Coordinates of C-alpha atoms in Angstrom, one line a residue:
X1 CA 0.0 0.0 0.0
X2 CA 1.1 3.8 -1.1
X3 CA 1.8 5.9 2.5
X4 CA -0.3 9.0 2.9
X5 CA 2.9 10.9 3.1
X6 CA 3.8 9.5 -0.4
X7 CA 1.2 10.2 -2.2
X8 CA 1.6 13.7 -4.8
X9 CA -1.4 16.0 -4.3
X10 CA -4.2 15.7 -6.3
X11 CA -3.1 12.2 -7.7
X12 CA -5.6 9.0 -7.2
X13 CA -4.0 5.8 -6.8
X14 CA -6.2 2.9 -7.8
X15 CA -6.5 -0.7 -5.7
X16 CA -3.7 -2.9 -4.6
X17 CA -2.8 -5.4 -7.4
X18 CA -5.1 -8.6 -7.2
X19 CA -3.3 -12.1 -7.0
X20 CA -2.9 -12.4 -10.9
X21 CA -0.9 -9.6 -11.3
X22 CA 1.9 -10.6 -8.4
X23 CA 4.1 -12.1 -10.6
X24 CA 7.4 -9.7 -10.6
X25 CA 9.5 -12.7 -11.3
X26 CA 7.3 -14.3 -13.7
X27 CA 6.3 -13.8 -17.5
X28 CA 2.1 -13.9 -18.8
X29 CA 3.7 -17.5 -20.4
X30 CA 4.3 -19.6 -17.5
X31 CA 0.7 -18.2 -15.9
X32 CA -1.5 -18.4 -18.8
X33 CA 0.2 -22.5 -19.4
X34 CA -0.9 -23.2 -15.5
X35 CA -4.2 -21.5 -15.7
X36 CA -5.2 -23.3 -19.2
X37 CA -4.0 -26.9 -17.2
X38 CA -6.1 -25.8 -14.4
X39 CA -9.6 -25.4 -16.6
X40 CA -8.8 -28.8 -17.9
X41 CA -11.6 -30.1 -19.6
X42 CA -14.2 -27.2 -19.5
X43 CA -15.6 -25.6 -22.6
X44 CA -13.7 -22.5 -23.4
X45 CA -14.7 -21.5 -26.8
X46 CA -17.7 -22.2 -29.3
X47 CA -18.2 -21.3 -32.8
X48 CA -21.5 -19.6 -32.9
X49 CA -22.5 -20.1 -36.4
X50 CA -21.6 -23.8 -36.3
X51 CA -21.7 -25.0 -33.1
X52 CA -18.0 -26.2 -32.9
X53 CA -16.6 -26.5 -29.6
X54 CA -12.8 -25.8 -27.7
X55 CA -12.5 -26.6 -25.0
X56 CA -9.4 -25.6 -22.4
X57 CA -7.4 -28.5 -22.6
X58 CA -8.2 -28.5 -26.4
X59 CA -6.3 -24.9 -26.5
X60 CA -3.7 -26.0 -23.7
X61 CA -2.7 -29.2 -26.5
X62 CA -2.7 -27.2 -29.9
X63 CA -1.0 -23.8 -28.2
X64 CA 1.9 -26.3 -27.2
X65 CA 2.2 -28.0 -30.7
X66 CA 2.1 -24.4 -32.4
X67 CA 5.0 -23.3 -29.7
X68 CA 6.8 -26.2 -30.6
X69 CA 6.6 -25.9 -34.6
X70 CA 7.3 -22.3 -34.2
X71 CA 10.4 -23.1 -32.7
X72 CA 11.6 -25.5 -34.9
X73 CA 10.7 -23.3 -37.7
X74 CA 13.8 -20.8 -35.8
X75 CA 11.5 -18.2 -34.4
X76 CA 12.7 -17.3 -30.9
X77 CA 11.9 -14.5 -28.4
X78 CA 11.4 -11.2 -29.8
X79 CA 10.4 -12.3 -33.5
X80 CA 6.9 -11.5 -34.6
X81 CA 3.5 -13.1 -35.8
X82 CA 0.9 -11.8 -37.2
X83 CA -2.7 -13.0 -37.0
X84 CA -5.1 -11.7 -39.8
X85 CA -8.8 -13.1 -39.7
X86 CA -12.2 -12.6 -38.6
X87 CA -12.8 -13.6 -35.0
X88 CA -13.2 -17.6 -34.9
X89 CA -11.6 -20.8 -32.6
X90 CA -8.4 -20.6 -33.8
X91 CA -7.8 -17.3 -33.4
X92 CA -6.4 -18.1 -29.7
X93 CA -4.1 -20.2 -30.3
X94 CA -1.1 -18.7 -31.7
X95 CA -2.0 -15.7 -29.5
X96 CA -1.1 -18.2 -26.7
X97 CA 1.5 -19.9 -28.6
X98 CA 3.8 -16.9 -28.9
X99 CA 3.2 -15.9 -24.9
X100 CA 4.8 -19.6 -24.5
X101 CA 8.0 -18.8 -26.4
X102 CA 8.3 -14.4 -26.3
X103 CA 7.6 -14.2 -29.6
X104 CA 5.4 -10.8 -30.1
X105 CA 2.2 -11.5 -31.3
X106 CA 1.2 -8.6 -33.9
X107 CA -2.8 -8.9 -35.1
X108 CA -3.9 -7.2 -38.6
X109 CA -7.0 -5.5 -38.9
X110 CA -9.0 -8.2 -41.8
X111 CA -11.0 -5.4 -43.6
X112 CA -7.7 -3.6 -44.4
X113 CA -6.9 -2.7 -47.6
X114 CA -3.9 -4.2 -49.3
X115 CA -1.4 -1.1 -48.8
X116 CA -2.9 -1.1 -44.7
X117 CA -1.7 -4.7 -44.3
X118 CA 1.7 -3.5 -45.7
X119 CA 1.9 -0.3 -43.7
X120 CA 1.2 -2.4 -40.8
X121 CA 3.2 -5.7 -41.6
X122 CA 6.4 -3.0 -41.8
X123 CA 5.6 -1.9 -38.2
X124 CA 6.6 -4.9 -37.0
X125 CA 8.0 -7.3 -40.0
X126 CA 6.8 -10.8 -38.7
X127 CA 8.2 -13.3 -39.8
X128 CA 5.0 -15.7 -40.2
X129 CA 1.6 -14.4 -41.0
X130 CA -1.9 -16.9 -39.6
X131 CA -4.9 -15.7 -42.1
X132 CA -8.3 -17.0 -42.8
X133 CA -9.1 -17.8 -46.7
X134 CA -11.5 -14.6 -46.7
X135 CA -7.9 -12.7 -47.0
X136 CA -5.6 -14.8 -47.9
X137 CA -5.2 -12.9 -51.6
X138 CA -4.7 -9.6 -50.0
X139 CA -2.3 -11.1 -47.7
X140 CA -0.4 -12.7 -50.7
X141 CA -0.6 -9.2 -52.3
X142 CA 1.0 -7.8 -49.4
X143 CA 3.9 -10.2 -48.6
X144 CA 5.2 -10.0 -52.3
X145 CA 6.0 -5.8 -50.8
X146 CA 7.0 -7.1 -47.5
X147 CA 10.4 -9.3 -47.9
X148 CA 10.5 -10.3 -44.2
X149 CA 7.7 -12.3 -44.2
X150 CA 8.9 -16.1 -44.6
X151 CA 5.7 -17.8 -44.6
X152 CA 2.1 -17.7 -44.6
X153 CA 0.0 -19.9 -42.0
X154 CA -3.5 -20.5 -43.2
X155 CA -6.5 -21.8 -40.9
X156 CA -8.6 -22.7 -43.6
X157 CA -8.2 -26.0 -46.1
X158 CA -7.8 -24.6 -49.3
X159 CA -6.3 -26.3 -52.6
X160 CA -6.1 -23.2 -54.4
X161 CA -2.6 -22.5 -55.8
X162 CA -1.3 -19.3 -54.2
X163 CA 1.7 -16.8 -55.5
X164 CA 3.8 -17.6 -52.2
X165 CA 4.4 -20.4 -49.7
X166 CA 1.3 -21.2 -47.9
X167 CA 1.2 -23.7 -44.8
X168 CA -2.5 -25.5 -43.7
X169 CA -2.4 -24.5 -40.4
X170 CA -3.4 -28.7 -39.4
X171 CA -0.6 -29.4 -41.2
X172 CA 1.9 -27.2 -38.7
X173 CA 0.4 -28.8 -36.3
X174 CA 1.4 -32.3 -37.5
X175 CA 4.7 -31.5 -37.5
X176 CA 5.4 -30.4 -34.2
X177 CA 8.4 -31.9 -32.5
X178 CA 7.3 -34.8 -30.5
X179 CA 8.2 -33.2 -27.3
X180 CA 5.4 -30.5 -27.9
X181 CA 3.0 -32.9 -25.3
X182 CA 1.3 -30.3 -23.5
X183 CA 1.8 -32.3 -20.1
X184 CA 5.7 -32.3 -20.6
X185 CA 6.0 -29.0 -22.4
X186 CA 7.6 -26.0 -20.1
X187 CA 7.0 -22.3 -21.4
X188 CA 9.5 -19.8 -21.2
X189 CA 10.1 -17.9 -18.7
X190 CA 11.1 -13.8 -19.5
X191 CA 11.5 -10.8 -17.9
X192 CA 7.8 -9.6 -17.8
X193 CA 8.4 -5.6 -18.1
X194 CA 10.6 -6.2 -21.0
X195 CA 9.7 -9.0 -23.4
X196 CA 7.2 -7.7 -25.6
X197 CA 4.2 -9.3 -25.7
X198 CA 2.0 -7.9 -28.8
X199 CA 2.0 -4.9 -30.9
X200 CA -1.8 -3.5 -31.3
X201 CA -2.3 -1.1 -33.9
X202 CA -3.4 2.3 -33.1
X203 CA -4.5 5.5 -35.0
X204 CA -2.6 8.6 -34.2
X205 CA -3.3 12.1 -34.6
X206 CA -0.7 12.5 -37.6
X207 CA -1.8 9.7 -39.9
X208 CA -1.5 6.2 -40.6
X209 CA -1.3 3.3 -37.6
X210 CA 2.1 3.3 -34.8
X211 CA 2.8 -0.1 -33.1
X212 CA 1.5 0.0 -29.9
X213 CA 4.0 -2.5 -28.0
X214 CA 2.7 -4.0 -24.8
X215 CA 5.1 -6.1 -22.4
X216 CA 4.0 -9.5 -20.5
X217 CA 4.4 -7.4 -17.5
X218 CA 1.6 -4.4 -18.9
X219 CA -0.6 -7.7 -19.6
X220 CA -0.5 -8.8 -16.5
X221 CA -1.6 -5.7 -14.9
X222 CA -4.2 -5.8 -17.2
X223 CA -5.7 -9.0 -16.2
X224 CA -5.2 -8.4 -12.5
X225 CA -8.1 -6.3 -13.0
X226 CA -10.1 -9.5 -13.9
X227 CA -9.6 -11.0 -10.4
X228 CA -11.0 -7.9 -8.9
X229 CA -14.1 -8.4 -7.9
X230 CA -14.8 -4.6 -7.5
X231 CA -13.8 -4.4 -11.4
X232 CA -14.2 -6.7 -14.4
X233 CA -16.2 -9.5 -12.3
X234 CA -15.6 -12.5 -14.4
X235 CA -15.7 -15.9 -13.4
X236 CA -15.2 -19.5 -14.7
X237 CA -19.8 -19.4 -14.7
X238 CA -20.2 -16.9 -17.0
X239 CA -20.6 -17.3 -20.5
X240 CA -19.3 -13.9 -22.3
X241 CA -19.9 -12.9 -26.2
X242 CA -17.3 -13.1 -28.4
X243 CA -18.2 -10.3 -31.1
X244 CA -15.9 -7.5 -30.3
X245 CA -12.8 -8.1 -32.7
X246 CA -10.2 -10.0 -31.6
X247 CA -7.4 -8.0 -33.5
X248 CA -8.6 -5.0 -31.6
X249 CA -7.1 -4.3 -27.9
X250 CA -10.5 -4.8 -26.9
X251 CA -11.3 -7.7 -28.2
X252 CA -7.4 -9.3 -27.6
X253 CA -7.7 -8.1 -23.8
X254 CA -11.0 -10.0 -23.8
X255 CA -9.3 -13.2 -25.0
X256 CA -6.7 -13.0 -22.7
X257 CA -9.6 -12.8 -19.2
X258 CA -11.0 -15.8 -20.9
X259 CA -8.3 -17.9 -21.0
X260 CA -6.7 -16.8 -17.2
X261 CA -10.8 -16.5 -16.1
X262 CA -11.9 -19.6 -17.1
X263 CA -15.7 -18.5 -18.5
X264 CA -17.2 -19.4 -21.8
X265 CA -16.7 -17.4 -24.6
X266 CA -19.2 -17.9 -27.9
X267 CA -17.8 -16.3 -30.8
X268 CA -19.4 -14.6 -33.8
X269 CA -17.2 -13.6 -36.5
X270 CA -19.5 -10.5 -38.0
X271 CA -22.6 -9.0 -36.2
X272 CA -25.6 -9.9 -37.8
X273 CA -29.0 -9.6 -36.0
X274 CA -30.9 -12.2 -35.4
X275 CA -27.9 -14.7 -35.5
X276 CA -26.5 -11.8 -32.4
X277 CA -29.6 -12.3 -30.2
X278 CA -30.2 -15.9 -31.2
X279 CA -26.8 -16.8 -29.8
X280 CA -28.0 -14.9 -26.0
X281 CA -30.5 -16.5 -26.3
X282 CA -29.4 -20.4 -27.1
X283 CA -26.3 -20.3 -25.3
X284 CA -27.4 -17.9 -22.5
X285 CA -25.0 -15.4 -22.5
X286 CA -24.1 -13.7 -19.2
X287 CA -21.5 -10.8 -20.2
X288 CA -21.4 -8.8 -23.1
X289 CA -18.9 -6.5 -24.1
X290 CA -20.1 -4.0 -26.3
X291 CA -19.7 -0.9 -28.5
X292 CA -21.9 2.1 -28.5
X293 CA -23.3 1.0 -32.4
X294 CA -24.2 -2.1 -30.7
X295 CA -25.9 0.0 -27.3
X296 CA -28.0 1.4 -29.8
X297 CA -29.6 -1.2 -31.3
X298 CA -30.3 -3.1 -28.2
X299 CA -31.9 0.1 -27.0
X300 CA -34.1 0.7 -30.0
X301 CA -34.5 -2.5 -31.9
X302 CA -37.8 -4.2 -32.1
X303 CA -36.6 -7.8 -32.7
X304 CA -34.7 -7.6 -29.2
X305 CA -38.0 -8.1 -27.8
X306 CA -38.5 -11.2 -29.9
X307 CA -35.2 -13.2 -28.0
X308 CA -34.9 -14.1 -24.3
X309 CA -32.5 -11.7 -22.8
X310 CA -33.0 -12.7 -19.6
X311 CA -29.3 -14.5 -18.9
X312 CA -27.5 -11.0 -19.2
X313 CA -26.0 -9.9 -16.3
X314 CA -23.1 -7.8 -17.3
X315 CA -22.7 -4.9 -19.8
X316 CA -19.7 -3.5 -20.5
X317 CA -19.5 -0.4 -23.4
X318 CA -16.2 1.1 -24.3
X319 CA -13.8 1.7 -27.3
X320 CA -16.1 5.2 -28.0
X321 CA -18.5 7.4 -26.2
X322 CA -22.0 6.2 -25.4
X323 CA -24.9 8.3 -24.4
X324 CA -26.6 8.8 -21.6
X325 CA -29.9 7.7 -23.2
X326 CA -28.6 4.9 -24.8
X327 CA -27.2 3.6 -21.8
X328 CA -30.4 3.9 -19.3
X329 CA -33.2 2.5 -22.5
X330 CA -30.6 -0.2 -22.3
X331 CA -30.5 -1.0 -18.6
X332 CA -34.3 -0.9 -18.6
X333 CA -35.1 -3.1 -21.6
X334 CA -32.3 -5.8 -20.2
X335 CA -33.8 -5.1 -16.6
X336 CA -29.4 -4.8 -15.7
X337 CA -28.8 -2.6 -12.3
X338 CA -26.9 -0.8 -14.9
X339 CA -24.6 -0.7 -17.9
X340 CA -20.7 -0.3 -16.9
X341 CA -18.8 1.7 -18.7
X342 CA -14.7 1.8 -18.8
X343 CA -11.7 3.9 -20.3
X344 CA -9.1 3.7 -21.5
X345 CA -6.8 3.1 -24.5
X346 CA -4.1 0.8 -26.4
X347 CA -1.1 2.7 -24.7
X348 CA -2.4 2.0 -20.9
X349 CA -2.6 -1.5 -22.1
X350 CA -6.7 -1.7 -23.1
X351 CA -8.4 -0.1 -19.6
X352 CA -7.4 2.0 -17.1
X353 CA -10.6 3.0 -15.4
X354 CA -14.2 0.6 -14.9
X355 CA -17.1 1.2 -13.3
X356 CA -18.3 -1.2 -10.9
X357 CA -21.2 -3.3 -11.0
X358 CA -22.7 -1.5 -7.7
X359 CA -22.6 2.0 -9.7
X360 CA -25.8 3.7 -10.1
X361 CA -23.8 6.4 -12.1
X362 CA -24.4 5.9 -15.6
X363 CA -22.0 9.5 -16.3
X364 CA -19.0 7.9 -15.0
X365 CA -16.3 5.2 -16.8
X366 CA -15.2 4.1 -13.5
X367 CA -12.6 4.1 -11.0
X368 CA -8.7 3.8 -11.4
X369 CA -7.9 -0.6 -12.0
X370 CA -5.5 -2.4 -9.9
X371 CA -2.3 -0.5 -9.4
X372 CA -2.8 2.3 -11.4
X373 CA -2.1 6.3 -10.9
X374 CA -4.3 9.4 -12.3
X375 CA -4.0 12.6 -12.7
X376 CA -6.2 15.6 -14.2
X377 CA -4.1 18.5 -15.8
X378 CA -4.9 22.3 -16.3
X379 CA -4.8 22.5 -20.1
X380 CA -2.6 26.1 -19.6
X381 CA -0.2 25.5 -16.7
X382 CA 0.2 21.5 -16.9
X383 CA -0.7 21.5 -12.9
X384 CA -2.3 18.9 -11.0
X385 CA -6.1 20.0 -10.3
X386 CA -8.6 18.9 -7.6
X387 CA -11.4 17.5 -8.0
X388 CA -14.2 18.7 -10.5
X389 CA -11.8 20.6 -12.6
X390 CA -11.9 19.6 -16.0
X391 CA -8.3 19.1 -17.5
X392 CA -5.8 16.2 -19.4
X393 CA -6.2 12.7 -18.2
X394 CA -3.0 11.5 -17.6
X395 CA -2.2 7.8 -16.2
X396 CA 0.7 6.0 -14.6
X397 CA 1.6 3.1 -13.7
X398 CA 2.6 -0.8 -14.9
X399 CA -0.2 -0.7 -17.6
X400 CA 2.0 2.1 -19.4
X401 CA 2.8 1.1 -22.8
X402 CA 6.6 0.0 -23.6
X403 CA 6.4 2.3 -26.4
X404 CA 5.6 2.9 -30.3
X405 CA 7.7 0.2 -32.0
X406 CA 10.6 1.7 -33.3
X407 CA 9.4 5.1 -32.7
X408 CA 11.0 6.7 -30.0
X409 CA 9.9 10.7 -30.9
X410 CA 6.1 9.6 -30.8
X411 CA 7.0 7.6 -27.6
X412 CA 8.6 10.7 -26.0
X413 CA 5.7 13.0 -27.6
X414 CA 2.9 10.8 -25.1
X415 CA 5.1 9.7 -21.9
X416 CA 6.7 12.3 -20.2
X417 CA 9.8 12.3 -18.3
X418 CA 8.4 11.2 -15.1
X419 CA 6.5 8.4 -16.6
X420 CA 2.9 9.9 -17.4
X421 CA 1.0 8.9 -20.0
X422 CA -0.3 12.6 -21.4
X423 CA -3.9 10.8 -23.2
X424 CA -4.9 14.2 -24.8
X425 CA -8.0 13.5 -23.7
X426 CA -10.5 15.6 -21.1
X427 CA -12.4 15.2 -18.4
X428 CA -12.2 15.4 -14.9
X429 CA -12.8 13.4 -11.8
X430 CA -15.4 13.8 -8.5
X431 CA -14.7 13.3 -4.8
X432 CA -15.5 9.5 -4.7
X433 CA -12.8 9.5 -7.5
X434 CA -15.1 8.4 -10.6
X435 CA -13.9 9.3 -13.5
X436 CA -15.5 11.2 -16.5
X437 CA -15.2 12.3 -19.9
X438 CA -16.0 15.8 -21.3
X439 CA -13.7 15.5 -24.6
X440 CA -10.8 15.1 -26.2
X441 CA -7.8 17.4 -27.3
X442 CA -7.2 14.6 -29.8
X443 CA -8.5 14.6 -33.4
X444 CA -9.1 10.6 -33.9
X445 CA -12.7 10.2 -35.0
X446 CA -14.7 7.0 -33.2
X447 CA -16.6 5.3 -36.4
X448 CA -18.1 2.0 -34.5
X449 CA -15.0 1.6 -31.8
X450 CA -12.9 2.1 -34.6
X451 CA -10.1 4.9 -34.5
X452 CA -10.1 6.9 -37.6
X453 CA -7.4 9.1 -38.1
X454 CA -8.0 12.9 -40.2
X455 CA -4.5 13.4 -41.5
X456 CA -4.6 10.0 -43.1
X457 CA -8.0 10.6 -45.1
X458 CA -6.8 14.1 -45.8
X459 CA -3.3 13.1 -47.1
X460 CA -6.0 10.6 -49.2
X461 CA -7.9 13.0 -50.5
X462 CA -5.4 15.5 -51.4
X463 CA -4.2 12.6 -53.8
X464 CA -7.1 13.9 -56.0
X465 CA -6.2 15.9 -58.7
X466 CA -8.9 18.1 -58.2
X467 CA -8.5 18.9 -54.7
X468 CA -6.3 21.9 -53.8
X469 CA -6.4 21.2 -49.8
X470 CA -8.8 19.3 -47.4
X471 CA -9.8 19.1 -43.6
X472 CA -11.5 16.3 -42.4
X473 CA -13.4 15.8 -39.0
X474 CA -16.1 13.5 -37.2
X475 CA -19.6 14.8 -37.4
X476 CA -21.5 13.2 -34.4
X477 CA -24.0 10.2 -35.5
X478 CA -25.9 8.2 -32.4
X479 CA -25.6 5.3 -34.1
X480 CA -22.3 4.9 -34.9
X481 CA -20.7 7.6 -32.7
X482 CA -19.0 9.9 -35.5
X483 CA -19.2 10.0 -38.9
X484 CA -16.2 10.9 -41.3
X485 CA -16.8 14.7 -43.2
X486 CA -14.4 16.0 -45.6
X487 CA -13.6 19.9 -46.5
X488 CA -12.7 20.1 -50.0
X489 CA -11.0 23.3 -51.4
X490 CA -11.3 22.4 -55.4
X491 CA -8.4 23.2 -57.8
X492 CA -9.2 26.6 -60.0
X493 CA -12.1 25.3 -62.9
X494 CA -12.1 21.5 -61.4
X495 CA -15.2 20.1 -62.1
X496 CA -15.9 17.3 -59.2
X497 CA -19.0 16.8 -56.9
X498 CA -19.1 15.2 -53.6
X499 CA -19.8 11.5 -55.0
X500 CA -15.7 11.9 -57.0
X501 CA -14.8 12.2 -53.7
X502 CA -16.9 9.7 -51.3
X503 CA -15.8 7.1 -54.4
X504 CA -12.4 8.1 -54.8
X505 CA -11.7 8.0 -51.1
X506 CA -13.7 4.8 -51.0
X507 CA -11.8 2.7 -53.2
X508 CA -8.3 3.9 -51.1
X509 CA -9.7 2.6 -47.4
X510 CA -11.0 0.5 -45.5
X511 CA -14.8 0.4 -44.5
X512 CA -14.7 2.2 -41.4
X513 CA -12.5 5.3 -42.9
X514 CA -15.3 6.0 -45.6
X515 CA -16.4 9.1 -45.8
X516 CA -20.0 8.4 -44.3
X517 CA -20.4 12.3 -43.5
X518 CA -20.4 13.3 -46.5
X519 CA -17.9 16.1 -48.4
X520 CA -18.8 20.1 -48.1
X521 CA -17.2 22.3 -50.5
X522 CA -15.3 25.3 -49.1
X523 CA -13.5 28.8 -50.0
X524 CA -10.7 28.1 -47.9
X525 CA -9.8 25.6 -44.9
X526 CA -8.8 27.2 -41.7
X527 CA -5.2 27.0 -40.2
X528 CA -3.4 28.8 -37.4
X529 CA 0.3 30.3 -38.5
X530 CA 2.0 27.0 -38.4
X531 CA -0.7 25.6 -41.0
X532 CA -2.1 22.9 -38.6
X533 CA -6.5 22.8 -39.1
X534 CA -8.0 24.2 -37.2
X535 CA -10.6 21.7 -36.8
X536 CA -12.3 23.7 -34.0
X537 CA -13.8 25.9 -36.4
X538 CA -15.0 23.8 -38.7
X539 CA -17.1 21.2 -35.7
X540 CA -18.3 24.9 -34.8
X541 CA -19.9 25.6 -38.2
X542 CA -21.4 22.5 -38.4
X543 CA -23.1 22.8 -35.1
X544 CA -24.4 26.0 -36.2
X545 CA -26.2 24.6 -39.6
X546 CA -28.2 22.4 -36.8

């Protein structure tokens, strides 16, 4: 525990690390190996749409073959694999796999476009890719840019002849080394604050994705929230939804409580309505992690009442802002105590603030998780402020990223010299230290949980031969939280409407970068001295139109 006299003023200190997080001495590898033993035989995953099952001992047996083959394929601590696919059974295991042997586990966005799968492939230049067959092509397309990449891993049978070496997944599996039995396998043990564990890929204010590296160490702080009771509140009974993508930090942290937890997850590789509800309703779901888009239609749909809801206990929202009226027509329709919200953000290692389930405060995401520090800043003087004060969320603590892979200026530009995580976004806390947020001093637009990045769209846009300069911003949208909108400034006599634009930018992106907003021609687009948007401006004229 942190002495009164130690404490800085105007700093909160979250609770004493749990159990799970103890492990100074001891890498996620050798924990998540004894936990998986310790399920045994219990049910851990199931395929939704089919009905397949997985159960613990299943993904203890096939995480120690893929350690094993990896090894004997020369990959050893510190090389990288990537995982690009929808969200399905064997999504888990090299994820585990590489925890067993410190190789960094890197995960690809599947609806990328072809030059996104190289951008991010050269973040981290893995040496093996796993893919499903739904992008195996645009993988293929990618690794013929991306010289690093020695082999591709695919989970799906397919006799299809490919353009580069592709390995059935089964078939790496076969030829493991015979000692890969899980019950004489040993992990490898690290130093858990600096063997990397995964690199998550996350937006930034200046364009396209930075490698967000997380250590064994940051992992483990982040599960030790999940034998909190006060915090995430899972246990080896409950039977949580698998929908949130897996590649996302949301979606990985998810994976990683499920394994060390020990409660059902049912996974769905795409939301789709009445398969969604169906599923809660056949496999009586207990938890489910959600997005605001998602909030929304079980708040307003009328096939939800259609479907027993009745199992839900626990709703988490996070990756984006959800409002107020979402959130209560939710708790009222489900008949929850509430809906809990959380904060937080790749670079503090997925959450660093959740409310509990006892909260009656729908406003708030929550108090600080196990072992972390927060601070609000005045905007002007960078000074600690008291409660109530709106200011810069800053965090603290072992859930501090390691940094941006091989990008020490950005790493420098968010953690100061004392070790604080400046978020850039704002909000304040109250006296019983709940904290809230009012905004954020950070341009990333929130389509669907999804960070969408301005500069990249505009550098996109100002591709166009008939654009002379562009802004772009997120226009608010209850539905999907924001909505891209481009500012166009047209070349002198250009002749383009908004549709050359919404299809020219469309057939550069992915889905969730579309410009869904819509494009308003302008005279000019307005910048301060050192030519940076001013973006203010521009959300202020729109919220004058309405």
């Amino acid at each position: 525990m942190i002495c009164s006299e130690m404490k800085e003023p105007n700093v909160l200190y979250g609770p004493l690390p749990s159990a799970f997080s103890n492990h100074a001495n001891e890498s996620l590898s050798t924990l998540m190996y004894a936990k998986l033993k310790q399920h045994g035989t219990k049910v851990s995953q199931i395929d939704g749409v089919t009905g397949k099952q997985q159960t613990f001992k299943d993904i203890l047996n096939s995480s120690c073959l893929l350690a094993s083959s990896l090894k004997s394929r020369g990959l050893i601590p510190g090389d990288v694999l990537s995982i690009c696919c929808e969200n399905r059974l064997e999504f888990t295991i090299p994820v585990v796999a590489a925890l067993y042997i410190g190789v960094v586990c890197a995960p690809i966005n599947p609806s990328y476009t072809t030059d996104e799968i190289v951008h991010a492939l050269t973040i981290s230049k893995p040496k093996i890719i796993f893919c499903s067959a739904r992008v195996l092509a645009s993988i293929c397309e990618a690794v013929r840019k991306c010289k690093f990449v020695s082999e591709i891993v695919l989970f799906d049978e397919n006799e299809e002849s490919m353009p580069f070496k592709v390995t059935f997944y089964s078939k790496l599996l076969e030829s493991a080394p015979q000692a890969s039995d899980a019950s004489v396998f040993e992990p490898m043990k690290f130093d858990s604050r600096h063997q990397t564990a995964v690199v998550l890929c996350s937006s930034g204010t200046t364009g396209l994705p930075k490698g967000v590296m997380l250590s064994h160490a940051n992992l483990e702080a982040f599960v030790g929230a999940g034998g909190n009771t006060r915090q995430l509140n899972l246990s080896a009974k409950d039977t949580i939804m698998g929908l949130v993508p897996f590649f996302h930090g949301y979606g990985y942290g998810m994976i990683l409580n499920c394994m060390l937890l020990g409660p059902k997850c049912v996974i769905l590789p795409k939301f789709e309505e009445n398969l969604f509800l169906s599923t809660i309703e056949k496999y009586k779901v207990t938890v489910l992690p959600m997005v605001p888009p998602l909030m929304v239609f079980l708040a307003k749909h009328p096939l939800v009442d259609k479907f027993d809801m009745s199992s839900v206990r626990n709703v988490f929202v996070g990756a984006a802002p959800c409002s107020l009226d979402t959130i209560n027509a939710v708790s009222r329709r489900l008949k929850l105590k509430g809906v809990r919200q959380a904060y937080g953000m790749t670079e503090l290692s997925i959450a660093i603030t959740v409310s509990s389930m006892d909260s009656n405060n729908p406003l708030t995401v929550g108090k600080l998780v196990a072992g972390a520090e927060g601070k609000v800043v005045d905007l002007e003087t960078g000074k600690n402020v008291g409660p109530n004060v709106v200011g810069e969320l800053c965090f603290r603590g072992p859930h501090i990223m390691q940094g941006y892979y091989d990008n020490p200026n950005a790493t420098a530009n968010i953690i100061d010299k004392n070790g604080w995580l400046h978020t850039g976004d704002i909000g304040y806390y109250d006296e019983q230290e709940n904290f809230y947020i009012v905004d954020r001093l950070k341009e990333l637009i929130k389509y669907k949980g999804y960070q969408v990045a301005p500069a990249e769209l505009e550098g996109v846009i100002l591709t166009h031969p008939g654009v002379k300069d562009a802004a772009v911003i997120g226009i608010p949208d209850e539905s999907s939280g924001e909505l891209p909108k481009a500012f166009v400034v047209k070349q002198p006599g250009a002749k383009i409407v908004e549709k050359d634009i919404v299809d020219y930018v469309k057939g550069k992106v992915s889905s969730q970068k579309r410009l869904r907003g819509g494009v308003e021609f302008v005279s000019a687009i307005p910048r301060n001295p050192s030519g940076k948007v001013l973006r203010r401006i521009l959300r202020d004229g729109i919220k004058s139109k309405l």
